[in-house]
PDB file of C-alpha atoms in Angstrom:
ATOM      1  CA  MET A   1     132.884 140.870 102.023  1.00  0.00           C
ATOM      2  CA  GLU A   2     129.424 142.017 100.949  1.00  0.00           C
ATOM      3  CA  CYS A   3     129.988 140.416  97.553  1.00  0.00           C
ATOM      4  CA  LEU A   4     130.949 137.148  99.233  1.00  0.00           C
ATOM      5  CA  LYS A   5     127.795 137.208 101.352  1.00  0.00           C
ATOM      6  CA  ARG A   6     125.627 137.760  98.282  1.00  0.00           C
ATOM      7  CA  GLY A   7     127.384 134.901  96.527  1.00  0.00           C
ATOM      8  CA  LEU A   8     126.838 132.526  99.449  1.00  0.00           C
ATOM      9  CA  ALA A   9     123.196 133.539  99.698  1.00  0.00           C
ATOM     10  CA  ALA A  10     122.674 132.929  96.002  1.00  0.00           C
ATOM     11  CA  ALA A  11     124.353 129.524  96.245  1.00  0.00           C
ATOM     12  CA  LEU A  12     122.198 128.574  99.213  1.00  0.00           C
ATOM     13  CA  THR A  13     119.062 129.683  97.410  1.00  0.00           C
ATOM     14  CA  PHE A  14     120.033 127.635  94.362  1.00  0.00           C
ATOM     15  CA  PHE A  15     120.667 124.564  96.530  1.00  0.00           C
ATOM     16  CA  VAL A  16     117.300 124.874  98.275  1.00  0.00           C
ATOM     17  CA  LEU A  17     115.431 125.352  94.999  1.00  0.00           C
ATOM     18  CA  ALA A  18     117.246 122.485  93.302  1.00  0.00           C
ATOM     19  CA  HIS A  19     116.701 120.233  96.328  1.00  0.00           C
ATOM     20  CA  GLY A  20     112.994 121.037  96.342  1.00  0.00           C
ATOM     21  CA  ALA A  21     112.720 120.536  92.580  1.00  0.00           C
ATOM     22  CA  ALA A  22     114.296 117.087  92.895  1.00  0.00           C
ATOM     23  CA  HIS A  23     111.686 116.084  95.451  1.00  0.00           C
ATOM     24  CA  ALA A  24     108.895 117.593  93.375  1.00  0.00           C
ATOM     25  CA  ALA A  25     109.982 115.473  90.401  1.00  0.00           C
ATOM     26  CA  PHE A  26     109.894 112.254  92.418  1.00  0.00           C
ATOM     27  CA  PRO A  27     109.787 109.660  91.049  1.00  0.00           C
ATOM     28  CA  ASP A  28     111.649 110.030  87.762  1.00  0.00           C
ATOM     29  CA  HIS A  29     113.024 106.467  87.483  1.00  0.00           C
ATOM     30  CA  PRO A  30     112.009 102.933  88.597  1.00  0.00           C
ATOM     31  CA  ILE A  31     111.419 102.073  92.272  1.00  0.00           C
ATOM     32  CA  THR A  32     112.588  98.886  93.991  1.00  0.00           C
ATOM     33  CA  LEU A  33     110.298  97.169  96.493  1.00  0.00           C
ATOM     34  CA  ILE A  34     112.173  94.797  98.816  1.00  0.00           C
ATOM     35  CA  VAL A  35     110.192  91.788 100.023  1.00  0.00           C
ATOM     36  CA  PRO A  36     111.893  89.922 102.909  1.00  0.00           C
ATOM     37  CA  TYR A  37     110.464  86.522 101.969  1.00  0.00           C
ATOM     38  CA  ALA A  38     110.762  84.155  99.018  1.00  0.00           C
ATOM     39  CA  ALA A  39     108.966  84.596  95.720  1.00  0.00           C
ATOM     40  CA  GLY A  40     105.641  82.807  95.406  1.00  0.00           C
ATOM     41  CA  GLY A  41     104.570  83.202  99.028  1.00  0.00           C
ATOM     42  CA  PRO A  42     101.700  85.255 100.472  1.00  0.00           C
ATOM     43  CA  MET A  43     103.768  88.390 101.012  1.00  0.00           C
ATOM     44  CA  ASP A  44     105.248  88.183  97.528  1.00  0.00           C
ATOM     45  CA  ARG A  45     101.713  87.946  96.117  1.00  0.00           C
ATOM     46  CA  LEU A  46     100.668  90.991  98.136  1.00  0.00           C
ATOM     47  CA  ALA A  47     103.747  92.932  97.042  1.00  0.00           C
ATOM     48  CA  ARG A  48     103.012  92.313  93.368  1.00  0.00           C
ATOM     49  CA  GLN A  49      99.370  93.310  93.743  1.00  0.00           C
ATOM     50  CA  LEU A  50     100.412  96.465  95.612  1.00  0.00           C
ATOM     51  CA  ALA A  51     103.048  97.335  93.013  1.00  0.00           C
ATOM     52  CA  ALA A  52     100.566  96.909  90.165  1.00  0.00           C
ATOM     53  CA  LYS A  53      98.298  99.508  91.774  1.00  0.00           C
ATOM     54  CA  LEU A  54     101.087 101.900  92.817  1.00  0.00           C
ATOM     55  CA  ILE A  55     102.589 102.081  89.331  1.00  0.00           C
ATOM     56  CA  PRO A  56      99.799 104.228  87.816  1.00  0.00           C
ATOM     57  CA  GLN A  57      99.759 106.388  90.958  1.00  0.00           C
ATOM     58  CA  LEU A  58     103.502 107.097  90.884  1.00  0.00           C
ATOM     59  CA  GLY A  59     104.063 106.887  87.133  1.00  0.00           C
ATOM     60  CA  GLN A  60     107.142 104.647  87.306  1.00  0.00           C
ATOM     61  CA  PRO A  61     107.824 100.895  87.171  1.00  0.00           C
ATOM     62  CA  ILE A  62     108.244  99.067  90.484  1.00  0.00           C
ATOM     63  CA  VAL A  63     110.697  96.176  90.603  1.00  0.00           C
ATOM     64  CA  ILE A  64     110.131  93.462  93.226  1.00  0.00           C
ATOM     65  CA  LEU A  65     113.341  92.295  94.917  1.00  0.00           C
ATOM     66  CA  ASN A  66     112.946  89.182  97.090  1.00  0.00           C
ATOM     67  CA  ARG A  67     115.572  89.151  99.850  1.00  0.00           C
ATOM     68  CA  GLY A  68     114.429  86.248 102.006  1.00  0.00           C
ATOM     69  CA  GLY A  69     116.218  84.634 104.937  1.00  0.00           C
ATOM     70  CA  ALA A  70     116.635  84.860 108.713  1.00  0.00           C
ATOM     71  CA  GLY A  71     112.909  85.242 109.267  1.00  0.00           C
ATOM     72  CA  GLY A  72     112.727  88.504 107.329  1.00  0.00           C
ATOM     73  CA  ASN A  73     115.818  90.095 108.881  1.00  0.00           C
ATOM     74  CA  ILE A  74     118.016  89.918 105.763  1.00  0.00           C
ATOM     75  CA  GLY A  75     115.519  91.912 103.736  1.00  0.00           C
ATOM     76  CA  ALA A  76     115.113  94.451 106.525  1.00  0.00           C
ATOM     77  CA  VAL A  77     118.864  95.051 106.795  1.00  0.00           C
ATOM     78  CA  SER A  78     119.108  95.406 103.024  1.00  0.00           C
ATOM     79  CA  ALA A  79     116.355  98.039 103.040  1.00  0.00           C
ATOM     80  CA  LYS A  80     117.906  99.814 106.020  1.00  0.00           C
ATOM     81  CA  HIS A  81     121.129 100.461 104.080  1.00  0.00           C
ATOM     82  CA  ALA A  82     119.424 101.764 100.927  1.00  0.00           C
ATOM     83  CA  ALA A  83     119.525 105.463 100.061  1.00  0.00           C
ATOM     84  CA  PRO A  84     116.678 107.356 101.781  1.00  0.00           C
ATOM     85  CA  ASP A  85     115.394 108.880  98.551  1.00  0.00           C
ATOM     86  CA  GLY A  86     112.144 106.943  98.110  1.00  0.00           C
ATOM     87  CA  TYR A  87     113.491 104.753  95.319  1.00  0.00           C
ATOM     88  CA  THR A  88     113.842 101.768  97.652  1.00  0.00           C
ATOM     89  CA  LEU A  89     110.754 100.701  99.594  1.00  0.00           C
ATOM     90  CA  PHE A  90     110.275  97.827 102.009  1.00  0.00           C
ATOM     91  CA  LEU A  91     107.235  95.671 102.726  1.00  0.00           C
ATOM     92  CA  ASP A  92     106.920  93.762 105.996  1.00  0.00           C
ATOM     93  CA  HIS A  93     104.295  92.535 108.418  1.00  0.00           C
ATOM     94  CA  ILE A  94     104.010  92.041 112.184  1.00  0.00           C
ATOM     95  CA  HIS A  95     107.622  90.823 112.119  1.00  0.00           C
ATOM     96  CA  MET A  96     108.668  94.472 112.507  1.00  0.00           C
ATOM     97  CA  ALA A  97     107.018  94.529 115.939  1.00  0.00           C
ATOM     98  CA  THR A  98     108.183  91.122 117.189  1.00  0.00           C
ATOM     99  CA  ALA A  99     111.784  91.019 115.939  1.00  0.00           C
ATOM    100  CA  PRO A 100     113.162  93.352 118.652  1.00  0.00           C
ATOM    101  CA  SER A 101     112.023  90.929 121.369  1.00  0.00           C
ATOM    102  CA  LEU A 102     112.831  87.696 119.552  1.00  0.00           C
ATOM    103  CA  GLU A 103     116.387  88.458 118.441  1.00  0.00           C
ATOM    104  CA  ARG A 104     119.225  88.822 120.918  1.00  0.00           C
ATOM    105  CA  LYS A 105     121.193  90.863 118.405  1.00  0.00           C
ATOM    106  CA  LEU A 106     119.083  92.594 115.806  1.00  0.00           C
ATOM    107  CA  ASP A 107     120.920  94.409 113.021  1.00  0.00           C
ATOM    108  CA  PHE A 108     118.160  96.940 112.512  1.00  0.00           C
ATOM    109  CA  ASN A 109     115.871  99.088 114.630  1.00  0.00           C
ATOM    110  CA  PRO A 110     112.300  99.251 113.258  1.00  0.00           C
ATOM    111  CA  LEU A 111     111.697 102.727 114.655  1.00  0.00           C
ATOM    112  CA  GLU A 112     115.093 104.316 114.029  1.00  0.00           C
ATOM    113  CA  ASP A 113     116.134 102.781 110.702  1.00  0.00           C
ATOM    114  CA  PHE A 114     112.883 103.145 108.766  1.00  0.00           C
ATOM    115  CA  THR A 115     110.321 105.749 107.777  1.00  0.00           C
ATOM    116  CA  PRO A 116     106.810 104.244 108.142  1.00  0.00           C
ATOM    117  CA  LEU A 117     104.574 105.010 105.158  1.00  0.00           C
ATOM    118  CA  GLY A 118     101.343 103.267 106.130  1.00  0.00           C
ATOM    119  CA  ILE A 119      99.808  99.972 107.241  1.00  0.00           C
ATOM    120  CA  PHE A 120      97.372  99.045 104.501  1.00  0.00           C
ATOM    121  CA  VAL A 121      96.024  95.486 104.966  1.00  0.00           C
ATOM    122  CA  GLU A 122      95.559  93.021 107.827  1.00  0.00           C
ATOM    123  CA  SER A 123      94.245  89.539 108.502  1.00  0.00           C
ATOM    124  CA  PRO A 124      92.689  88.138 111.684  1.00  0.00           C
ATOM    125  CA  LEU A 125      93.451  84.636 112.888  1.00  0.00           C
ATOM    126  CA  VAL A 126      91.158  81.847 114.000  1.00  0.00           C
ATOM    127  CA  LEU A 127      91.701  79.342 116.789  1.00  0.00           C
ATOM    128  CA  ILE A 128      90.951  75.875 115.421  1.00  0.00           C
ATOM    129  CA  ALA A 129      90.764  72.450 117.076  1.00  0.00           C
ATOM    130  CA  ARG A 130      91.320  68.892 115.927  1.00  0.00           C
ATOM    131  CA  PRO A 131      88.080  67.208 114.841  1.00  0.00           C
ATOM    132  CA  GLY A 132      87.818  64.828 117.808  1.00  0.00           C
ATOM    133  CA  ILE A 133      87.480  67.557 120.420  1.00  0.00           C
ATOM    134  CA  PRO A 134      83.877  67.713 121.773  1.00  0.00           C
ATOM    135  CA  ALA A 135      83.618  71.478 121.351  1.00  0.00           C
ATOM    136  CA  ASP A 136      80.731  72.655 119.186  1.00  0.00           C
ATOM    137  CA  ASN A 137      80.302  75.917 121.081  1.00  0.00           C
ATOM    138  CA  LYS A 138      82.068  78.184 123.531  1.00  0.00           C
ATOM    139  CA  ASP A 139      80.853  76.442 126.703  1.00  0.00           C
ATOM    140  CA  ASP A 140      81.758  72.990 125.391  1.00  0.00           C
ATOM    141  CA  PHE A 141      85.251  74.162 124.579  1.00  0.00           C
ATOM    142  CA  LEU A 142      85.826  75.708 127.999  1.00  0.00           C
ATOM    143  CA  ARG A 143      84.573  72.558 129.730  1.00  0.00           C
ATOM    144  CA  TRP A 144      86.810  70.385 127.589  1.00  0.00           C
ATOM    145  CA  LEU A 145      89.781  72.647 128.250  1.00  0.00           C
ATOM    146  CA  ALA A 146      89.222  72.557 132.019  1.00  0.00           C
ATOM    147  CA  SER A 147      89.018  68.749 131.996  1.00  0.00           C
ATOM    148  CA  GLN A 148      92.368  68.249 130.273  1.00  0.00           C
ATOM    149  CA  ALA A 149      95.549  67.701 132.229  1.00  0.00           C
ATOM    150  CA  GLN A 150      97.582  68.521 129.136  1.00  0.00           C
ATOM    151  CA  VAL A 151      96.703  70.504 126.013  1.00  0.00           C
ATOM    152  CA  SER A 152      98.991  70.863 123.004  1.00  0.00           C
ATOM    153  CA  MET A 153      99.005  73.710 120.513  1.00  0.00           C
ATOM    154  CA  ALA A 154     100.853  73.834 117.192  1.00  0.00           C
ATOM    155  CA  ASN A 155     102.522  76.940 115.827  1.00  0.00           C
ATOM    156  CA  ALA A 156     104.554  77.817 112.745  1.00  0.00           C
ATOM    157  CA  GLY A 157     107.675  78.655 114.740  1.00  0.00           C
ATOM    158  CA  THR A 158     108.781  81.167 117.340  1.00  0.00           C
ATOM    159  CA  GLY A 159     107.659  84.650 116.422  1.00  0.00           C
ATOM    160  CA  SER A 160     105.048  83.504 113.912  1.00  0.00           C
ATOM    161  CA  ALA A 161     101.496  84.784 114.122  1.00  0.00           C
ATOM    162  CA  SER A 162     100.335  81.380 115.378  1.00  0.00           C
ATOM    163  CA  PHE A 163     103.004  81.512 118.097  1.00  0.00           C
ATOM    164  CA  LEU A 164     101.827  84.967 119.207  1.00  0.00           C
ATOM    165  CA  CYS A 165      98.207  83.822 119.226  1.00  0.00           C
ATOM    166  CA  GLY A 166      99.086  80.812 121.367  1.00  0.00           C
ATOM    167  CA  SER A 167     101.046  82.982 123.777  1.00  0.00           C
ATOM    168  CA  LEU A 168      98.080  85.321 124.207  1.00  0.00           C
ATOM    169  CA  LEU A 169      95.693  82.408 124.670  1.00  0.00           C
ATOM    170  CA  GLN A 170      97.848  80.760 127.329  1.00  0.00           C
ATOM    171  CA  SER A 171      98.301  84.033 129.183  1.00  0.00           C
ATOM    172  CA  GLY A 172      94.596  84.884 129.012  1.00  0.00           C
ATOM    173  CA  LEU A 173      93.371  81.459 130.121  1.00  0.00           C
ATOM    174  CA  LYS A 174      95.953  81.179 132.904  1.00  0.00           C
ATOM    175  CA  LYS A 175      96.426  77.579 131.849  1.00  0.00           C
ATOM    176  CA  HIS A 176      99.626  75.897 130.742  1.00  0.00           C
ATOM    177  CA  ILE A 177      99.518  74.826 127.119  1.00  0.00           C
ATOM    178  CA  THR A 178     102.294  72.779 125.543  1.00  0.00           C
ATOM    179  CA  MET A 179     103.494  74.745 122.533  1.00  0.00           C
ATOM    180  CA  VAL A 180     104.674  72.599 119.617  1.00  0.00           C
ATOM    181  CA  PRO A 181     106.704  74.541 117.002  1.00  0.00           C
ATOM    182  CA  TYR A 182     106.800  73.527 113.339  1.00  0.00           C
ATOM    183  CA  ARG A 183     108.605  74.836 110.282  1.00  0.00           C
ATOM    184  CA  GLY A 184     105.596  76.591 108.824  1.00  0.00           C
ATOM    185  CA  THR A 185     101.823  76.336 109.020  1.00  0.00           C
ATOM    186  CA  GLY A 186     101.642  73.509 106.466  1.00  0.00           C
ATOM    187  CA  PRO A 187     103.280  70.833 108.645  1.00  0.00           C
ATOM    188  CA  ALA A 188     101.448  72.153 111.699  1.00  0.00           C
ATOM    189  CA  MET A 189      98.076  71.828 109.940  1.00  0.00           C
ATOM    190  CA  ILE A 190      98.900  68.242 108.881  1.00  0.00           C
ATOM    191  CA  ASP A 191      99.467  67.197 112.490  1.00  0.00           C
ATOM    192  CA  LEU A 192      96.332  69.005 113.638  1.00  0.00           C
ATOM    193  CA  LEU A 193      94.251  67.195 111.021  1.00  0.00           C
ATOM    194  CA  SER A 194      95.679  63.857 112.129  1.00  0.00           C
ATOM    195  CA  GLY A 195      95.024  64.575 115.804  1.00  0.00           C
ATOM    196  CA  GLN A 196      98.690  64.750 116.829  1.00  0.00           C
ATOM    197  CA  VAL A 197      98.072  68.172 118.404  1.00  0.00           C
ATOM    198  CA  ASP A 198      94.908  69.670 119.894  1.00  0.00           C
ATOM    199  CA  LEU A 199      94.829  73.309 118.838  1.00  0.00           C
ATOM    200  CA  MET A 200      96.313  75.807 116.439  1.00  0.00           C
ATOM    201  CA  CYS A 201      95.869  79.423 115.362  1.00  0.00           C
ATOM    202  CA  ASP A 202      96.046  80.191 111.655  1.00  0.00           C
ATOM    203  CA  LEU A 203      95.223  82.992 109.248  1.00  0.00           C
ATOM    204  CA  THR A 204      91.550  82.890 108.347  1.00  0.00           C
ATOM    205  CA  ALA A 205      92.302  82.400 104.648  1.00  0.00           C
ATOM    206  CA  ASN A 206      94.331  79.259 105.400  1.00  0.00           C
ATOM    207  CA  ALA A 207      91.863  77.795 107.880  1.00  0.00           C
ATOM    208  CA  ILE A 208      88.491  78.411 106.217  1.00  0.00           C
ATOM    209  CA  PRO A 209      88.805  75.634 103.595  1.00  0.00           C
ATOM    210  CA  GLN A 210      89.576  73.082 106.320  1.00  0.00           C
ATOM    211  CA  ILE A 211      86.708  74.388 108.459  1.00  0.00           C
ATOM    212  CA  GLN A 212      84.243  74.236 105.579  1.00  0.00           C
ATOM    213  CA  ALA A 213      85.344  70.678 104.803  1.00  0.00           C
ATOM    214  CA  GLY A 214      84.650  69.671 108.414  1.00  0.00           C
ATOM    215  CA  LYS A 215      88.265  68.676 108.976  1.00  0.00           C
ATOM    216  CA  VAL A 216      88.828  71.078 111.893  1.00  0.00           C
ATOM    217  CA  LYS A 217      86.594  73.003 114.264  1.00  0.00           C
ATOM    218  CA  ALA A 218      86.526  76.795 114.453  1.00  0.00           C
ATOM    219  CA  ILE A 219      86.666  77.887 118.094  1.00  0.00           C
ATOM    220  CA  ALA A 220      87.276  81.654 118.145  1.00  0.00           C
ATOM    221  CA  VAL A 221      88.548  84.529 116.028  1.00  0.00           C
ATOM    222  CA  THR A 222      91.141  87.023 117.225  1.00  0.00           C
ATOM    223  CA  VAL A 223      89.142  90.196 116.537  1.00  0.00           C
ATOM    224  CA  PRO A 224      86.061  91.368 118.460  1.00  0.00           C
ATOM    225  CA  GLN A 225      83.854  92.156 115.463  1.00  0.00           C
ATOM    226  CA  PRO A 226      82.060  89.382 113.509  1.00  0.00           C
ATOM    227  CA  LEU A 227      83.717  88.370 110.240  1.00  0.00           C
ATOM    228  CA  VAL A 228      80.636  89.147 108.183  1.00  0.00           C
ATOM    229  CA  GLY A 229      80.481  87.561 104.765  1.00  0.00           C
ATOM    230  CA  THR A 230      82.845  84.708 105.605  1.00  0.00           C
ATOM    231  CA  ALA A 231      82.489  81.147 106.863  1.00  0.00           C
ATOM    232  CA  LEU A 232      83.441  82.529 110.292  1.00  0.00           C
ATOM    233  CA  ALA A 233      80.551  84.993 110.573  1.00  0.00           C
ATOM    234  CA  ASP A 234      79.086  83.070 113.547  1.00  0.00           C
ATOM    235  CA  THR A 235      82.390  82.205 115.218  1.00  0.00           C
ATOM    236  CA  PRO A 236      82.790  83.977 118.582  1.00  0.00           C
ATOM    237  CA  ALA A 237      85.720  86.199 119.431  1.00  0.00           C
ATOM    238  CA  MET A 238      88.360  85.220 121.957  1.00  0.00           C
ATOM    239  CA  GLN A 239      87.160  88.150 124.031  1.00  0.00           C
ATOM    240  CA  ASP A 240      83.740  86.437 124.291  1.00  0.00           C
ATOM    241  CA  PHE A 241      85.449  83.620 126.206  1.00  0.00           C
ATOM    242  CA  GLY A 242      86.387  86.051 128.943  1.00  0.00           C
ATOM    243  CA  ILE A 243      89.986  86.091 127.736  1.00  0.00           C
ATOM    244  CA  PRO A 244      91.303  89.616 128.439  1.00  0.00           C
ATOM    245  CA  ILE A 245      93.360  90.101 125.280  1.00  0.00           C
ATOM    246  CA  ALA A 246      93.544  92.848 122.705  1.00  0.00           C
ATOM    247  CA  PRO A 247      92.696  92.039 119.075  1.00  0.00           C
ATOM    248  CA  LEU A 248      95.361  90.212 117.098  1.00  0.00           C
ATOM    249  CA  THR A 249      95.819  90.645 113.361  1.00  0.00           C
ATOM    250  CA  VAL A 250      98.704  90.106 111.010  1.00  0.00           C
ATOM    251  CA  TRP A 251      99.186  93.541 109.498  1.00  0.00           C
ATOM    252  CA  TYR A 252     101.307  94.614 106.531  1.00  0.00           C
ATOM    253  CA  GLY A 253     103.045  97.972 106.203  1.00  0.00           C
ATOM    254  CA  LEU A 254     105.182  99.879 103.722  1.00  0.00           C
ATOM    255  CA  TYR A 255     108.474 101.563 104.700  1.00  0.00           C
ATOM    256  CA  ALA A 256     111.272 103.689 103.309  1.00  0.00           C
ATOM    257  CA  PRO A 257     114.755 103.936 104.832  1.00  0.00           C
ATOM    258  CA  ALA A 258     115.092 106.418 107.697  1.00  0.00           C
ATOM    259  CA  LYS A 259     115.252 110.147 106.929  1.00  0.00           C
ATOM    260  CA  ALA A 260     113.302 109.932 103.688  1.00  0.00           C
ATOM    261  CA  PRO A 261     112.386 113.511 102.639  1.00  0.00           C
ATOM    262  CA  ASP A 262     108.936 114.713 103.704  1.00  0.00           C
ATOM    263  CA  PRO A 263     107.739 115.519 100.138  1.00  0.00           C
ATOM    264  CA  VAL A 264     108.644 111.988  99.042  1.00  0.00           C
ATOM    265  CA  VAL A 265     106.936 110.463 102.081  1.00  0.00           C
ATOM    266  CA  ARG A 266     103.781 112.470 101.381  1.00  0.00           C
ATOM    267  CA  LYS A 267     103.708 111.452  97.728  1.00  0.00           C
ATOM    268  CA  ILE A 268     104.074 107.719  98.489  1.00  0.00           C
ATOM    269  CA  SER A 269     101.559 107.978 101.309  1.00  0.00           C
ATOM    270  CA  GLU A 270      98.998 109.627  99.032  1.00  0.00           C
ATOM    271  CA  ALA A 271      99.566 106.897  96.438  1.00  0.00           C
ATOM    272  CA  LEU A 272      99.094 104.186  99.071  1.00  0.00           C
ATOM    273  CA  GLN A 273      95.879 105.782 100.289  1.00  0.00           C
ATOM    274  CA  ALA A 274      94.573 105.829  96.724  1.00  0.00           C
ATOM    275  CA  VAL A 275      95.391 102.123  96.305  1.00  0.00           C
ATOM    276  CA  VAL A 276      93.279 101.004  99.273  1.00  0.00           C
ATOM    277  CA  GLN A 277      90.300 102.830  97.776  1.00  0.00           C
ATOM    278  CA  ASP A 278      90.586 100.804  94.569  1.00  0.00           C
ATOM    279  CA  PRO A 279      87.697  98.282  94.366  1.00  0.00           C
ATOM    280  CA  ASP A 280      89.806  95.748  92.475  1.00  0.00           C
ATOM    281  CA  PHE A 281      92.539  95.880  95.114  1.00  0.00           C
ATOM    282  CA  GLN A 282      89.941  95.503  97.862  1.00  0.00           C
ATOM    283  CA  LYS A 283      88.503  92.424  96.155  1.00  0.00           C
ATOM    284  CA  GLU A 284      91.947  90.898  95.646  1.00  0.00           C
ATOM    285  CA  GLN A 285      92.639  91.227  99.346  1.00  0.00           C
ATOM    286  CA  ALA A 286      89.199  89.971 100.415  1.00  0.00           C
ATOM    287  CA  ASP A 287      89.698  86.890  98.231  1.00  0.00           C
ATOM    288  CA  ALA A 288      92.963  86.236 100.088  1.00  0.00           C
ATOM    289  CA  GLY A 289      91.369  86.690 103.523  1.00  0.00           C
ATOM    290  CA  LEU A 290      92.817  90.177 104.021  1.00  0.00           C
ATOM    291  CA  LYS A 291      91.066  93.423 104.844  1.00  0.00           C
ATOM    292  CA  VAL A 292      92.213  96.835 103.640  1.00  0.00           C
ATOM    293  CA  ILE A 293      92.920  99.417 106.331  1.00  0.00           C
ATOM    294  CA  LYS A 294      91.406 102.879 106.150  1.00  0.00           C
ATOM    295  CA  ASP A 295      91.978 104.159 109.679  1.00  0.00           C
ATOM    296  CA  GLU A 296      94.817 106.284 111.080  1.00  0.00           C
ATOM    297  CA  ARG A 297      97.299 103.415 110.693  1.00  0.00           C
ATOM    298  CA  LEU A 298      97.274 104.108 106.958  1.00  0.00           C
ATOM    299  CA  THR A 299      99.079 107.424 107.559  1.00  0.00           C
ATOM    300  CA  PRO A 300     102.842 107.654 108.231  1.00  0.00           C
ATOM    301  CA  GLU A 301     102.205 109.151 111.671  1.00  0.00           C
ATOM    302  CA  GLY A 302      99.584 106.569 112.607  1.00  0.00           C
ATOM    303  CA  HIS A 303     101.792 103.763 111.321  1.00  0.00           C
ATOM    304  CA  ARG A 304     104.679 104.894 113.519  1.00  0.00           C
ATOM    305  CA  ASP A 305     102.491 105.224 116.621  1.00  0.00           C
ATOM    306  CA  PHE A 306     100.954 101.801 116.055  1.00  0.00           C
ATOM    307  CA  LEU A 307     104.322 100.152 115.414  1.00  0.00           C
ATOM    308  CA  GLU A 308     105.743 101.618 118.610  1.00  0.00           C
ATOM    309  CA  ALA A 309     102.755 100.337 120.601  1.00  0.00           C
ATOM    310  CA  GLU A 310     102.996  96.884 118.986  1.00  0.00           C
ATOM    311  CA  ILE A 311     106.713  96.598 119.817  1.00  0.00           C
ATOM    312  CA  LYS A 312     105.909  97.259 123.475  1.00  0.00           C
ATOM    313  CA  ARG A 313     102.916  94.909 123.413  1.00  0.00           C
ATOM    314  CA  TRP A 314     104.711  91.926 121.955  1.00  0.00           C
ATOM    315  CA  GLY A 315     107.804  92.577 124.040  1.00  0.00           C
ATOM    316  CA  SER A 316     105.786  91.993 127.200  1.00  0.00           C
ATOM    317  CA  VAL A 317     104.048  88.907 125.756  1.00  0.00           C
ATOM    318  CA  ILE A 318     107.168  87.235 124.345  1.00  0.00           C
ATOM    319  CA  GLN A 319     109.232  87.872 127.457  1.00  0.00           C
ATOM    320  CA  GLU A 320     106.527  86.561 129.795  1.00  0.00           C
ATOM    321  CA  PRO A 321     107.623  83.336 131.531  1.00  0.00           C
ATOM    322  CA  GLY A 322     106.117  80.241 129.975  1.00  0.00           C
ATOM    323  CA  THR A 323     105.536  81.684 126.499  1.00  0.00           C
TER     324      THR A 323
END
């Protein structure tokens, strides 16, 4: 019996040491990064820039796998079912916080099926108006808004960032706004430029060229701090209009499947934190209208806490009558 006990103890010790050694060696072969949208789009661009900076940090190639469809859900389900060994990662944005409230039957749970690794970039939005609106400042806009029996607002589809922005605006103003969904921001912008709709929210990078060309009017940004160094540096925040809303940004985070080992999580997290300190990466994101994140959201723990809070936040907004 004593011999059997010693044998079992030795086997257990070997397993623990081998298990730890495997984690210590991570990664020893290529990593796959799943992107839940088509190649060539903004998230695909971000994924490739991120991968290029992670490769020297992790010492292995990173293969981008585009699994688009169903508003990002197909890619999420694919990542959910991958082995939780760190060799499959998943990139997504605010969709992870809105999907639970938008989908009647969601085939993944953002908090239970994934290990958050860090939120690393974000982009504010800007509320813009068609050129004919007499609103050259905050007071003009509020007067115009109060005088209108009906106001229309374009968005890129239910659950999009522009949809969320419009929902917050309507709730904060306590005024009914007719929401007009489109299949993407491109068609929505076309109708705004032609005066078919009155208002729209868009990512700052998309809207700034139209603002600079005088084709649309910038009304308010969705973050309280001035966007220094951009064409929106003097644009007021929505909060300055007396609209009681929290800041709104489109944020992007990195995930592994649930139950990824702690040593692997730490190694990827450290690599991600090194990437956001890279001046070239910072410039790439600034050129695209994105800002790197260096606060607690960049950590796995902070990412999880923020995601949980965002799921609750957008659940209450999306389920509010009239949104």
